[in-house]
Coordinates of N, CA, C and O and ligand atoms in Angstrom, one line a residue:
M1494 N 1.0 -1.1 0.2 CA 0.1 0.0 0.3 C 0.8 1.4 0.0 O 1.4 1.8 1.1
K1495 N 0.9 1.8 -1.4 CA 2.0 2.6 -1.5 C 1.7 4.0 -0.3 O 2.7 4.8 0.5
A1496 N 0.4 4.4 0.0 CA 0.1 5.6 0.9 C 0.6 5.2 2.4 O 1.2 6.0 2.9
L1497 N 0.8 3.9 2.7 CA 1.4 3.5 3.9 C 2.8 3.5 3.9 O 3.5 4.3 4.8
E1498 N 3.6 3.4 2.9 CA 5.1 3.7 3.0 C 5.2 4.7 2.9 O 6.2 5.4 3.8
E1499 N 4.5 5.8 2.4 CA 5.0 7.3 2.2 C 4.4 7.3 3.8 O 5.0 8.3 4.3
K1500 N 3.6 7.3 4.4 CA 3.2 7.7 5.8 C 4.4 7.1 6.8 O 4.7 7.6 7.9
I1501 N 4.6 5.8 6.4 CA 6.0 5.3 7.4 C 7.1 6.2 7.3 O 7.7 6.4 8.1
I1502 N 7.3 6.3 5.9 CA 8.5 7.3 5.9 C 8.6 8.8 6.7 O 9.4 9.4 7.0
A1503 N 7.3 9.5 6.2 CA 6.9 10.3 7.1 C 6.9 10.6 8.2 O 7.5 11.6 9.0
D1504 N 6.0 9.6 8.6 CA 5.9 9.8 10.6 C 6.4 8.6 11.4 O 6.8 9.0 12.4
G1505 N 6.9 7.8 10.3 CA 7.7 6.8 11.3 C 9.1 6.8 11.7 O 9.8 8.3 11.4
I1506 N 9.2 6.7 12.9 CA 10.6 6.6 13.9 C 11.7 5.3 13.8 O 10.9 4.3 13.9
A1507 N 12.6 5.3 13.2 CA 13.7 4.0 13.1 C 14.3 4.0 14.5 O 14.9 4.8 14.9
L1508 N 13.7 3.3 15.3 CA 14.9 2.9 16.6 C 16.0 2.0 16.2 O 15.6 0.3 16.3
G1509 N 17.0 2.1 16.1 CA 18.2 1.1 15.9 C 17.7 0.2 14.3 O 17.1 1.3 13.6
T1510 N 18.2 -0.9 14.2 CA 18.2 -1.8 13.0 C 16.9 -2.5 13.1 O 16.7 -3.2 12.4
E1511 N 16.2 -2.6 14.2 CA 15.0 -3.5 14.6 C 13.5 -3.0 14.7 O 12.6 -3.5 14.0
V1512 N 13.4 -1.8 15.1 CA 12.0 -1.4 15.8 C 11.7 -0.3 15.0 O 12.5 0.7 14.4
V1513 N 10.2 -0.2 14.7 CA 9.9 1.2 13.8 C 8.8 1.5 14.6 O 7.9 0.7 15.3
K1514 N 8.8 3.0 14.8 CA 8.0 3.5 16.1 C 6.7 4.3 15.1 O 7.2 5.2 14.2
V1515 N 5.6 3.9 15.2 CA 4.5 4.4 14.5 C 3.4 5.0 15.1 O 2.3 5.0 15.2
D1516 N 3.8 5.9 16.3 CA 2.9 6.3 17.2 C 2.2 6.9 16.7 O 0.7 7.4 17.5
S1517 N 2.4 7.9 15.6 CA 1.6 9.1 15.4 C 0.2 8.5 14.7 O -0.9 9.3 14.7
F1518 N 0.0 7.3 14.3 CA -1.2 7.3 13.3 C -1.6 5.6 13.8 O -2.8 4.9 13.4
L1519 N -0.8 4.8 14.6 CA -1.2 3.4 14.7 C -1.0 3.0 16.2 O -2.0 2.2 16.5
N1520 N -0.1 3.4 16.9 CA 0.1 2.5 18.0 C 0.0 3.6 19.3 O 0.1 3.2 20.5
H1521 N -0.3 5.0 19.2 CA -0.5 5.3 20.5 C -1.6 6.4 19.8 O -2.5 6.7 20.8
Q1522 N -1.4 7.4 18.8 CA -2.8 7.9 18.4 C -3.2 7.3 17.1 O -2.4 6.5 16.7
I1523 N -4.3 7.0 17.2 CA -4.9 6.8 15.7 C -5.4 7.6 14.9 O -6.1 8.8 15.1
D1524 N -4.9 7.5 13.8 CA -5.5 8.6 12.4 C -6.6 7.3 11.9 O -6.5 6.3 11.5
V1525 N -8.0 7.7 12.2 CA -9.0 7.1 12.2 C -9.6 6.8 10.4 O -9.5 6.0 10.1
A1526 N -9.3 8.2 9.9 CA -9.5 8.2 8.3 C -8.5 6.9 7.9 O -8.8 6.4 6.9
F1527 N -7.0 7.0 8.1 CA -6.1 6.3 7.4 C -6.6 4.9 8.0 O -6.1 3.5 6.8
M1528 N -6.7 4.6 9.2 CA -7.3 3.2 9.4 C -8.3 2.6 8.9 O -8.3 1.4 8.5
R1529 N -9.2 3.3 8.5 CA -10.2 3.1 7.9 C -9.9 2.3 6.2 O -10.1 1.3 6.0
A1530 N -9.2 3.1 5.9 CA -8.4 3.0 4.6 C -7.7 1.5 4.6 O -7.7 0.8 3.5
M1531 N -7.0 1.5 5.5 CA -6.1 0.3 5.5 C -7.0 -1.2 6.1 O -7.1 -2.0 5.3
G1532 N -8.3 -0.8 6.4 CA -9.2 -1.6 6.9 C -9.6 -2.2 5.5 O -10.1 -3.4 5.5
Q1533 N -10.0 -1.0 4.6 CA -10.7 -1.6 3.3 C -9.8 -2.2 2.5 O -10.0 -3.4 2.1
E1534 N -8.6 -2.0 2.6 CA -7.7 -2.9 1.8 C -7.7 -4.1 2.1 O -7.6 -5.0 1.6
F1535 N -7.8 -4.7 3.9 CA -7.8 -5.8 4.2 C -8.8 -6.2 3.5 O -8.9 -7.9 3.7
A1536 N -10.0 -6.2 3.8 CA -11.5 -6.6 3.3 C -11.2 -7.1 1.9 O -11.9 -8.0 1.1
R1537 N -10.4 -5.8 1.0 CA -10.3 -6.5 -0.6 C -9.4 -7.6 -0.8 O -9.5 -8.4 -1.1
L1538 N -8.5 -7.7 0.1 CA -7.2 -8.8 -0.1 C -7.9 -10.0 0.8 O -7.4 -11.2 0.4
F1539 N -8.8 -10.2 1.2 CA -9.2 -11.2 2.1 C -10.9 -11.8 1.1 O -11.6 -12.5 2.0
A1540 N -11.4 -11.1 0.2 CA -12.8 -11.1 -0.1 C -13.4 -12.2 -0.5 O -14.2 -12.9 -0.1
A1541 N -12.3 -13.1 -0.8 CA -12.6 -14.3 -1.3 C -12.3 -15.5 -0.5 O -12.8 -16.7 -0.3
D1542 N -12.2 -15.2 0.8 CA -11.9 -15.9 2.1 C -13.1 -16.5 2.6 O -12.8 -17.4 3.9
G1543 N -14.3 -16.3 2.8 CA -15.5 -16.2 3.5 C -15.1 -16.2 4.8 O -15.7 -17.1 5.8
V1544 N -14.6 -15.0 5.3 CA -14.2 -14.7 6.9 C -15.5 -14.4 7.6 O -16.5 -13.8 7.3
T1545 N -15.0 -15.2 8.8 CA -16.9 -15.2 9.6 C -16.3 -14.3 11.1 O -17.0 -14.0 11.8
R1546 N -15.1 -14.2 11.4 CA -14.7 -13.8 12.5 C -13.2 -13.3 12.4 O -12.4 -14.0 11.9
I1547 N -12.7 -12.1 13.2 CA -11.1 -11.7 13.2 C -10.8 -12.0 14.4 O -11.5 -11.6 15.5
L1548 N -9.6 -12.2 14.7 CA -8.8 -12.5 15.7 C -7.7 -11.6 15.6 O -7.0 -11.7 14.7
T1549 N -7.5 -11.0 16.8 CA -6.5 -10.4 16.9 C -5.7 -10.1 18.5 O -6.1 -11.0 19.2
M1550 N -4.3 -9.6 18.7 CA -3.7 -9.5 20.1 C -4.0 -8.4 20.6 O -4.0 -7.0 20.5
E1551 N -4.5 -7.9 21.8 CA -4.8 -6.8 22.9 C -3.2 -6.3 22.7 O -2.5 -7.1 23.2
S1552 N -2.8 -5.0 23.0 CA -3.6 -4.2 22.6 C -3.6 -3.4 21.4 O -4.5 -2.8 20.6
S1553 N -2.6 -3.6 20.6 CA -2.2 -2.6 19.6 C -2.7 -3.3 18.3 O -2.6 -2.3 17.6
G1554 N -3.4 -4.5 18.4 CA -4.0 -5.3 17.0 C -5.4 -4.7 17.0 O -6.2 -4.8 15.9
I1555 N -6.0 -4.0 18.2 CA -7.3 -3.8 18.2 C -8.2 -3.0 16.9 O -9.2 -2.9 16.8
A1556 N -7.0 -1.7 17.1 CA -7.9 -0.8 16.0 C -8.0 -1.2 14.5 O -9.1 -1.0 13.9
I1557 N -7.1 -1.8 14.2 CA -6.9 -2.1 13.0 C -8.0 -3.2 12.5 O -8.5 -3.5 11.7
A1558 N -8.0 -4.3 13.2 CA -8.9 -5.6 13.8 C -10.5 -5.0 13.5 O -11.2 -5.3 12.5
Y1559 N -10.6 -3.8 14.2 CA -11.7 -3.3 13.8 C -12.3 -2.6 12.8 O -13.4 -2.6 12.3
A1560 N -11.1 -1.8 12.1 CA -11.4 -1.3 10.8 C -11.5 -2.0 10.1 O -12.2 -2.1 9.0
A1561 N -10.7 -3.7 9.9 CA -10.9 -4.8 8.9 C -12.5 -5.1 9.0 O -12.8 -5.1 8.3
A1562 N -12.4 -5.2 10.4 CA -14.1 -5.9 10.5 C -15.2 -5.2 10.1 O -15.9 -5.8 9.3
E1563 N -15.0 -4.1 9.9 CA -16.3 -3.0 9.5 C -16.0 -3.0 8.3 O -17.4 -2.7 7.6
A1564 N -14.9 -3.0 7.5 CA -14.9 -2.9 6.0 C -15.6 -4.5 5.8 O -15.6 -4.4 4.2
M1565 N -15.7 -5.5 6.5 CA -15.9 -7.0 6.0 C -17.4 -7.1 6.5 O -17.3 -8.0 7.1
N1566 N -18.2 -6.2 6.3 CA -19.9 -6.4 6.5 C -19.8 -6.3 8.3 O -20.6 -7.4 8.8
D1567 N -19.0 -5.7 9.3 CA -19.2 -5.9 10.7 C -19.0 -7.1 11.2 O -19.9 -7.4 12.1
L1568 N -17.9 -7.5 10.7 CA -17.7 -9.1 11.5 C -17.5 -8.9 12.9 O -16.7 -7.8 13.0
P1569 N -17.6 -9.8 13.8 CA -17.1 -9.5 15.3 C -15.6 -9.5 15.0 O -14.5 -10.5 14.7
V1570 N -15.1 -9.1 16.2 CA -13.7 -8.8 16.3 C -13.1 -9.4 17.8 O -14.2 -9.1 18.5
V1571 N -12.6 -10.6 17.9 CA -12.0 -11.3 19.3 C -10.6 -10.7 19.2 O -9.9 -11.0 18.8
F1572 N -10.6 -10.3 20.6 CA -9.2 -10.0 20.7 C -8.2 -11.1 22.0 O -9.1 -11.1 23.1
A1573 N -7.5 -11.5 21.8 CA -6.7 -12.4 22.8 C -6.2 -11.6 23.9 O -5.6 -10.6 23.6
K1574 N -6.3 -11.7 25.1 CA -6.2 -11.0 26.3 C -4.9 -11.5 26.9 O -4.7 -12.9 27.2
K1575 N -4.0 -10.6 27.1 CA -2.6 -11.1 27.8 C -2.6 -10.8 29.4 O -1.6 -11.0 30.1
S1576 N -3.4 -10.0 29.8 CA -3.3 -9.4 31.0 C -4.2 -10.3 32.0 O -5.8 -10.6 31.3
R1577 N -3.8 -10.7 33.0 CA -4.5 -11.4 33.9 C -6.0 -10.5 34.3 O -5.6 -9.5 34.8
T1578 N -7.2 -10.9 34.5 CA -8.4 -10.4 35.0 C -9.0 -11.5 35.6 O -9.3 -12.2 35.4
N1579 N -9.7 -10.6 36.8 CA -10.6 -11.7 37.3 C -12.1 -12.0 36.4 O -12.6 -12.8 36.8
T1580 N -12.4 -11.2 35.7 CA -13.6 -11.4 34.8 C -13.4 -12.4 33.7 O -14.2 -12.6 33.2
M1581 N -12.2 -12.5 33.5 CA -11.8 -13.5 32.2 C -12.6 -15.0 32.6 O -12.6 -15.6 33.5
D1582 N -13.0 -15.7 31.2 CA -14.1 -17.0 31.4 C -12.5 -18.2 31.9 O -11.8 -17.9 31.6
T1583 N -13.1 -18.8 32.5 CA -12.3 -20.1 33.1 C -12.1 -21.1 31.6 O -11.0 -21.6 31.4
E1584 N -13.0 -20.9 30.6 CA -13.0 -21.8 29.4 C -12.2 -21.1 28.6 O -13.1 -20.7 27.8
T1585 N -10.8 -21.5 28.5 CA -10.4 -20.5 27.6 C -9.2 -21.4 26.6 O -8.8 -22.4 26.9
Y1586 N -9.1 -20.9 25.3 CA -7.9 -21.7 24.2 C -6.7 -20.5 24.8 O -6.8 -19.1 25.3
A1587 N -5.5 -21.2 25.2 CA -4.6 -20.4 25.8 C -2.9 -20.5 24.7 O -2.9 -21.8 24.2
A1588 N -2.2 -19.6 24.6 CA -0.7 -20.0 24.0 C 0.1 -18.9 24.7 O -0.1 -17.8 24.6
S1589 N 1.2 -19.5 24.9 CA 2.1 -18.4 25.1 C 2.9 -17.9 24.4 O 2.9 -18.1 22.8
V1590 N 3.1 -16.2 24.4 CA 3.5 -15.6 23.4 C 5.0 -14.6 23.9 O 4.5 -14.1 25.1
K1591 N 6.0 -14.8 23.2 CA 7.1 -13.6 23.8 C 7.2 -12.4 23.0 O 6.8 -12.2 22.0
S1592 N 6.8 -11.4 24.1 CA 6.5 -10.2 23.2 C 7.9 -9.9 22.9 O 8.8 -9.5 23.4
F1593 N 7.7 -8.8 21.5 CA 9.0 -8.8 20.6 C 9.2 -7.2 21.4 O 10.4 -7.1 21.8
T1594 N 8.3 -6.4 21.6 CA 8.7 -4.9 22.3 C 8.8 -5.2 23.7 O 9.5 -4.3 24.2
H1595 N 8.3 -5.9 24.6 CA 8.6 -5.8 25.8 C 9.6 -6.8 26.3 O 10.2 -6.8 27.7
G1596 N 10.0 -8.0 25.8 CA 10.8 -8.7 26.0 C 10.5 -9.8 27.0 O 11.4 -10.6 27.9
T1597 N 9.4 -10.1 27.0 CA 8.7 -10.8 28.1 C 7.6 -12.0 27.7 O 7.3 -11.9 26.3
T1598 N 7.3 -12.8 28.3 CA 6.4 -13.9 27.7 C 5.4 -14.1 28.8 O 5.3 -13.7 30.1
S1599 N 4.2 -14.0 28.0 CA 2.7 -14.1 28.7 C 2.2 -14.8 28.1 O 2.3 -15.7 26.9
V1600 N 1.1 -15.2 28.4 CA 0.2 -16.6 28.0 C -1.2 -15.2 27.4 O -1.9 -14.8 28.1
A1601 N -1.3 -15.6 26.2 CA -2.8 -15.2 25.2 C -3.6 -15.9 25.7 O -3.6 -17.1 25.1
K1602 N -4.9 -15.5 25.9 CA -6.4 -16.4 26.0 C -7.2 -15.9 25.4 O -7.5 -14.6 25.2
V1603 N -8.2 -16.8 24.9 CA -9.7 -16.3 24.2 C -10.5 -17.4 24.8 O -10.5 -18.7 24.8
A1604 N -11.7 -16.6 25.3 CA -12.5 -17.5 25.9 C -13.2 -18.4 25.0 O -13.5 -18.1 23.8
K1605 N -13.4 -19.7 25.1 CA -13.9 -20.7 24.0 C -15.3 -20.3 23.5 O -15.5 -20.5 22.1
K1606 N -16.1 -19.9 24.2 CA -17.3 -19.2 23.6 C -17.2 -18.4 22.4 O -18.2 -18.4 21.6
F1607 N -16.0 -17.7 22.3 CA -16.3 -16.8 21.1 C -15.5 -17.1 19.7 O -15.4 -16.5 18.6
I1608 N -15.0 -18.6 19.6 CA -14.3 -19.2 18.5 C -15.2 -20.2 18.3 O -14.7 -21.2 19.4
S1609 N -15.5 -20.6 17.2 CA -16.2 -22.2 17.0 C -15.8 -22.9 15.7 O -14.9 -22.2 15.3
P1610 N -16.0 -24.3 15.9 CA -15.2 -24.9 15.1 C -15.9 -24.6 13.3 O -15.3 -24.7 12.5
D1611 N -17.1 -23.7 13.5 CA -17.6 -23.1 12.6 C -17.4 -21.9 11.8 O -17.3 -21.5 10.4
D1612 N -16.2 -21.6 12.5 CA -15.4 -20.3 12.1 C -14.5 -20.2 10.9 O -13.6 -21.2 11.2
V1613 N -14.4 -19.6 10.3 CA -13.3 -19.2 9.2 C -12.5 -17.9 10.1 O -13.6 -16.7 9.8
V1614 N -11.3 -17.7 10.4 CA -11.2 -16.6 11.4 C -9.8 -16.2 10.6 O -8.9 -16.9 9.6
L1615 N -9.7 -14.9 10.3 CA -8.9 -13.8 10.1 C -8.0 -13.3 11.2 O -8.5 -12.4 12.0
I1616 N -6.5 -13.5 11.0 CA -6.1 -12.9 12.1 C -5.2 -11.5 11.7 O -4.6 -11.2 10.4
I1617 N -5.3 -10.7 12.5 CA -5.0 -9.1 12.0 C -3.8 -8.9 12.8 O -4.5 -9.0 14.3
D1618 N -2.9 -8.2 12.8 CA -2.1 -7.3 13.9 C -1.3 -6.1 13.0 O -1.8 -6.0 12.0
D1619 N -1.0 -5.5 14.1 CA 0.0 -4.3 13.4 C 1.1 -4.4 12.9 O 1.2 -4.0 11.8
F1620 N 1.8 -5.4 13.3 CA 3.2 -5.7 12.9 C 3.7 -7.3 13.3 O 3.0 -8.2 13.7
L1621 N 4.6 -7.6 12.0 CA 4.8 -9.1 12.1 C 6.3 -9.0 12.0 O 6.8 -8.3 11.2
A1622 N 6.9 -9.3 13.1 CA 8.5 -9.8 13.1 C 8.6 -10.7 13.1 O 9.3 -11.4 12.0
H1623 N 8.9 -11.7 14.1 CA 9.6 -13.2 14.6 C 8.3 -14.0 14.2 O 8.9 -15.2 14.1
G1624 N 7.1 -13.6 14.4 CA 5.9 -14.3 13.9 C 5.5 -14.6 15.6 O 4.7 -16.2 15.1
E1625 N 6.0 -14.5 16.6 CA 5.3 -15.0 17.7 C 4.2 -14.7 17.7 O 3.4 -15.5 18.5
A1626 N 3.8 -13.8 17.8 CA 1.9 -13.3 18.2 C 1.1 -14.2 17.1 O 0.0 -14.5 17.7
A1627 N 1.7 -14.1 15.9 CA 1.2 -15.0 15.0 C 0.8 -16.4 15.3 O -0.1 -16.9 15.0
A1628 N 2.0 -17.0 15.7 CA 1.8 -18.2 16.2 C 1.2 -18.4 17.2 O 0.4 -19.7 17.1
A1629 N 1.1 -17.9 18.3 CA 0.2 -17.7 19.4 C -1.4 -18.0 18.7 O -1.8 -18.4 19.1
M1630 N -1.3 -17.1 18.1 CA -3.0 -16.7 17.5 C -3.4 -18.0 16.8 O -4.5 -18.5 16.6
T1631 N -2.3 -18.3 15.7 CA -2.9 -19.4 15.1 C -2.9 -20.9 15.6 O -4.1 -21.5 15.5
S1632 N -2.2 -20.7 17.1 CA -2.7 -22.1 17.9 C -4.1 -21.9 18.3 O -4.7 -23.2 18.7
I1633 N -4.5 -20.8 18.9 CA -5.6 -20.8 19.2 C -6.8 -20.9 18.4 O -7.7 -21.6 18.4
V1634 N -6.2 -20.6 16.8 CA -7.5 -20.9 15.8 C -7.5 -22.4 15.6 O -8.7 -23.6 15.6
R1635 N -6.3 -23.0 15.8 CA -6.4 -24.3 15.8 C -7.0 -25.4 16.7 O -7.6 -26.4 16.4
Q1636 N -6.6 -24.8 18.1 CA -7.3 -25.4 19.3 C -8.9 -25.5 19.3 O -9.4 -26.3 19.4
A1637 N -9.4 -24.1 18.6 CA -11.2 -24.1 18.4 C -11.1 -25.1 17.1 O -12.7 -24.9 17.0
G1638 N -10.6 -25.6 16.4 CA -11.2 -26.6 15.6 C -11.5 -25.5 14.2 O -12.4 -26.1 13.4
A1639 N -11.2 -24.2 14.2 CA -11.7 -23.2 13.0 C -10.9 -23.2 11.4 O -9.8 -24.0 12.2
K1640 N -10.9 -22.8 11.2 CA -10.4 -22.6 9.7 C -9.6 -21.5 9.9 O -10.0 -20.3 10.1
L1641 N -8.4 -21.1 9.6 CA -7.6 -20.2 9.4 C -7.5 -19.6 7.8 O -7.4 -20.4 6.9
A1642 N -8.3 -18.6 7.5 CA -8.5 -17.9 6.3 C -7.1 -17.4 5.9 O -6.8 -17.2 5.0
G1643 N -6.2 -16.6 6.7 CA -5.0 -15.9 6.6 C -4.6 -15.2 7.5 O -5.3 -14.9 8.7
I1644 N -3.7 -14.4 7.4 CA -3.0 -13.4 8.2 C -2.9 -12.1 7.6 O -2.0 -12.3 6.5
G1645 N -3.4 -11.0 8.2 CA -3.0 -9.5 7.4 C -2.3 -8.8 8.6 O -2.8 -8.5 9.6
V1646 N -1.2 -8.4 8.0 CA -0.2 -7.1 9.3 C -0.6 -5.9 8.3 O -0.1 -5.7 7.2
V1647 N -0.1 -5.2 9.3 CA -0.1 -3.5 8.8 C 1.5 -3.5 8.1 O 1.4 -3.0 6.9
I1648 N 2.6 -3.6 9.3 CA 3.7 -3.9 8.5 C 4.2 -4.8 9.0 O 4.5 -5.3 9.7
E1649 N 5.2 -5.8 8.2 CA 5.7 -6.6 8.2 C 7.5 -6.6 8.2 O 7.8 -5.6 7.2
K1650 N 7.9 -6.8 9.2 CA 9.6 -6.6 8.9 C 10.2 -7.7 8.5 O 10.1 -8.6 9.3
R1651 N 10.1 -7.5 6.9 CA 10.8 -9.3 6.5 C 11.9 -9.6 7.3 O 12.3 -11.0 7.2
F1652 N 12.6 -8.8 6.9 CA 14.2 -9.2 7.4 C 14.0 -10.0 9.0 O 15.5 -10.9 9.6
Q1653 N 13.3 -9.9 9.5 CA 12.8 -10.7 10.9 C 12.5 -12.2 10.8 O 12.5 -13.1 11.6
G1654 N 12.2 -12.8 9.6 CA 12.0 -13.8 9.6 C 10.2 -14.9 9.9 O 9.9 -16.0 8.9
G1655 N 9.8 -14.0 10.5 CA 8.2 -14.4 11.0 C 7.3 -14.8 9.6 O 6.5 -15.8 9.4
G1656 N 7.2 -13.7 8.8 CA 6.4 -14.0 7.7 C 7.0 -15.0 6.7 O 6.1 -15.7 6.2
D1657 N 8.2 -15.3 6.2 CA 8.7 -16.1 5.4 C 8.5 -17.6 6.0 O 8.1 -18.4 5.4
K1658 N 8.5 -17.7 7.2 CA 8.3 -19.1 8.1 C 6.7 -19.3 7.9 O 6.4 -20.7 7.4
L1659 N 5.5 -18.4 8.2 CA 4.2 -18.7 7.7 C 4.2 -19.0 6.0 O 3.2 -19.6 5.8
R1660 N 4.7 -18.0 5.5 CA 4.4 -18.3 3.9 C 5.2 -19.7 3.1 O 4.3 -20.4 2.7
E1661 N 6.3 -20.5 4.0 CA 6.6 -21.7 3.7 C 5.2 -22.7 4.5 O 5.1 -23.6 3.8
E1662 N 4.9 -22.1 5.6 CA 3.7 -23.3 6.0 C 2.4 -23.3 5.0 O 1.4 -24.0 5.2
G1663 N 2.4 -22.5 4.1 CA 1.2 -22.4 3.3 C 0.0 -21.3 3.7 O -0.9 -21.1 3.3
V1664 N 0.5 -20.4 4.5 CA -0.4 -19.1 5.3 C -0.7 -18.1 4.2 O 0.2 -17.8 3.4
H1665 N -1.9 -17.9 4.1 CA -1.8 -16.8 3.5 C -1.8 -15.2 4.0 O -2.9 -15.2 4.8
L1666 N -0.6 -14.6 3.8 CA -0.4 -13.7 4.7 C -0.5 -12.4 3.9 O 0.5 -12.6 2.2
E1667 N -0.9 -11.4 4.2 CA -0.8 -9.9 3.2 C -0.1 -8.9 4.3 O -0.8 -8.9 5.5
A1668 N 0.7 -8.1 4.0 CA 1.5 -7.0 4.7 C 1.2 -5.7 3.8 O 1.3 -6.0 2.6
L1669 N 0.4 -5.0 4.2 CA 0.3 -3.4 3.5 C 1.7 -2.9 3.5 O 1.6 -1.9 2.4
A1670 N 2.4 -3.1 4.4 CA 3.8 -2.7 4.0 C 4.8 -3.4 4.3 O 4.7 -3.9 5.4
S1671 N 5.9 -3.5 3.8 CA 6.7 -4.6 4.0 C 8.3 -4.1 4.0 O 8.5 -3.6 2.8
I1672 N 9.1 -4.1 5.1 CA 10.4 -3.7 5.3 C 11.2 -4.7 5.2 O 11.4 -5.6 6.2
A1673 N 12.5 -4.1 4.2 CA 13.4 -5.4 3.9 C 14.6 -4.9 4.6 O 15.6 -6.1 5.5
K1674 N 14.9 -3.4 5.2 CA 15.6 -3.4 6.3 C 15.7 -1.8 6.9 O 15.1 -1.0 6.1
I1675 N 16.4 -2.1 8.0 CA 16.3 -0.2 8.9 C 17.8 -0.1 8.9 O 18.3 -1.0 9.6
E1676 N 18.2 1.2 8.7 CA 19.7 1.2 8.4 C 20.0 2.8 8.8 O 19.7 3.4 8.0
D1677 N 21.0 2.9 9.5 CA 21.1 4.2 9.8 C 20.0 5.4 9.8 O 19.9 6.5 9.0
G1678 N 18.9 4.9 10.5 CA 17.6 5.6 10.7 C 16.7 5.5 9.4 O 15.8 6.2 9.2
K1679 N 17.3 4.9 8.3 CA 16.4 4.9 7.0 C 15.8 3.4 6.7 O 16.3 2.3 6.9
I1680 N 14.6 3.6 6.6 CA 13.9 2.7 6.3 C 13.7 2.1 4.7 O 13.4 3.2 4.3
T1681 N 13.6 0.4 4.3 CA 13.7 0.6 3.0 C 12.7 -0.5 2.8 O 13.0 -1.7 3.6
F1682 N 11.9 -0.3 1.8 CA 10.8 -1.7 1.7 C 11.0 -2.3 0.6 O 12.1 -2.2 -0.1
C1683 N 10.5 -3.6 0.9 CA 10.8 -4.7 -0.4 C 10.5 -4.2 -1.8 O 9.5 -3.7 -1.6
Ligands
5GP2433 P1 6.2 -10.8 16.3 O1 5.7 -11.7 17.5 O2 5.9 -11.2 15.3 O3 7.9 -11.2 17.2 O4 5.9 -9.3 17.1 C1 5.0 -8.9 16.6 C2 4.6 -8.0 17.9 O5 5.4 -7.7 18.5 C3 3.2 -7.0 17.2 O6 1.8 -7.6 17.9 C4 3.7 -5.6 17.6 O7 2.7 -5.4 18.8 C5 5.0 -5.7 18.5 N1 5.8 -5.3 17.4 C6 7.1 -5.9 16.6 N2 8.0 -5.5 16.1 C7 7.4 -3.9 16.3 C8 8.0 -2.6 16.2 O8 9.2 -2.3 15.3 N3 7.4 -1.6 16.1 C9 6.0 -1.9 17.2 N4 5.6 -0.4 17.7 N5 6.0 -2.9 17.2 C10 6.3 -4.1 16.8

């Protein structure tokens, strides 16, 4: 998505050679119109997949998942919860996930009642790096006995390998922008 690449160049900040900060439109402040456009792009890319439900991870995936769901005729959005809450259902699917940005490992949980074996699930997230979050969500879809339609991410950092692993597994993966490298503060797209 050309407009996204331009936005990353204009507003994104490269932190070292590994991390991109896009706080101004995706991760801290939300550019609603731009989010809507990206949601519509995901709807176009996965139009043929018969998606019934979107799965994402709290918290940074929720906004883009909502935008995609709205563009796909208001599909339900389920987000895996990483924080411990007293109100969480006890009947859950769970998968451990190592956080790229925090360096911690947590357990992502989804209440069983929110994904059924009849579902065709599209996983949506903001970033794809080493693929930990995607693997945890894929595991949850598998545990539910549902069908995985594919994975859509706003930004793939291709050099971190998570995306290529998923492609090798035959997963339908779509990234709206794909970064080849980050060097001296400069972001280069694939
Ligand atoms: P992975 O699990 O694929 O290694 O990392 C993906 C998750 O880590 C995403 O859900 C995202 O929240 C976070 N993440 C990975 N790389 C970046 C990055 O460069 N910038 C930001 N803001 N988040 C990232």
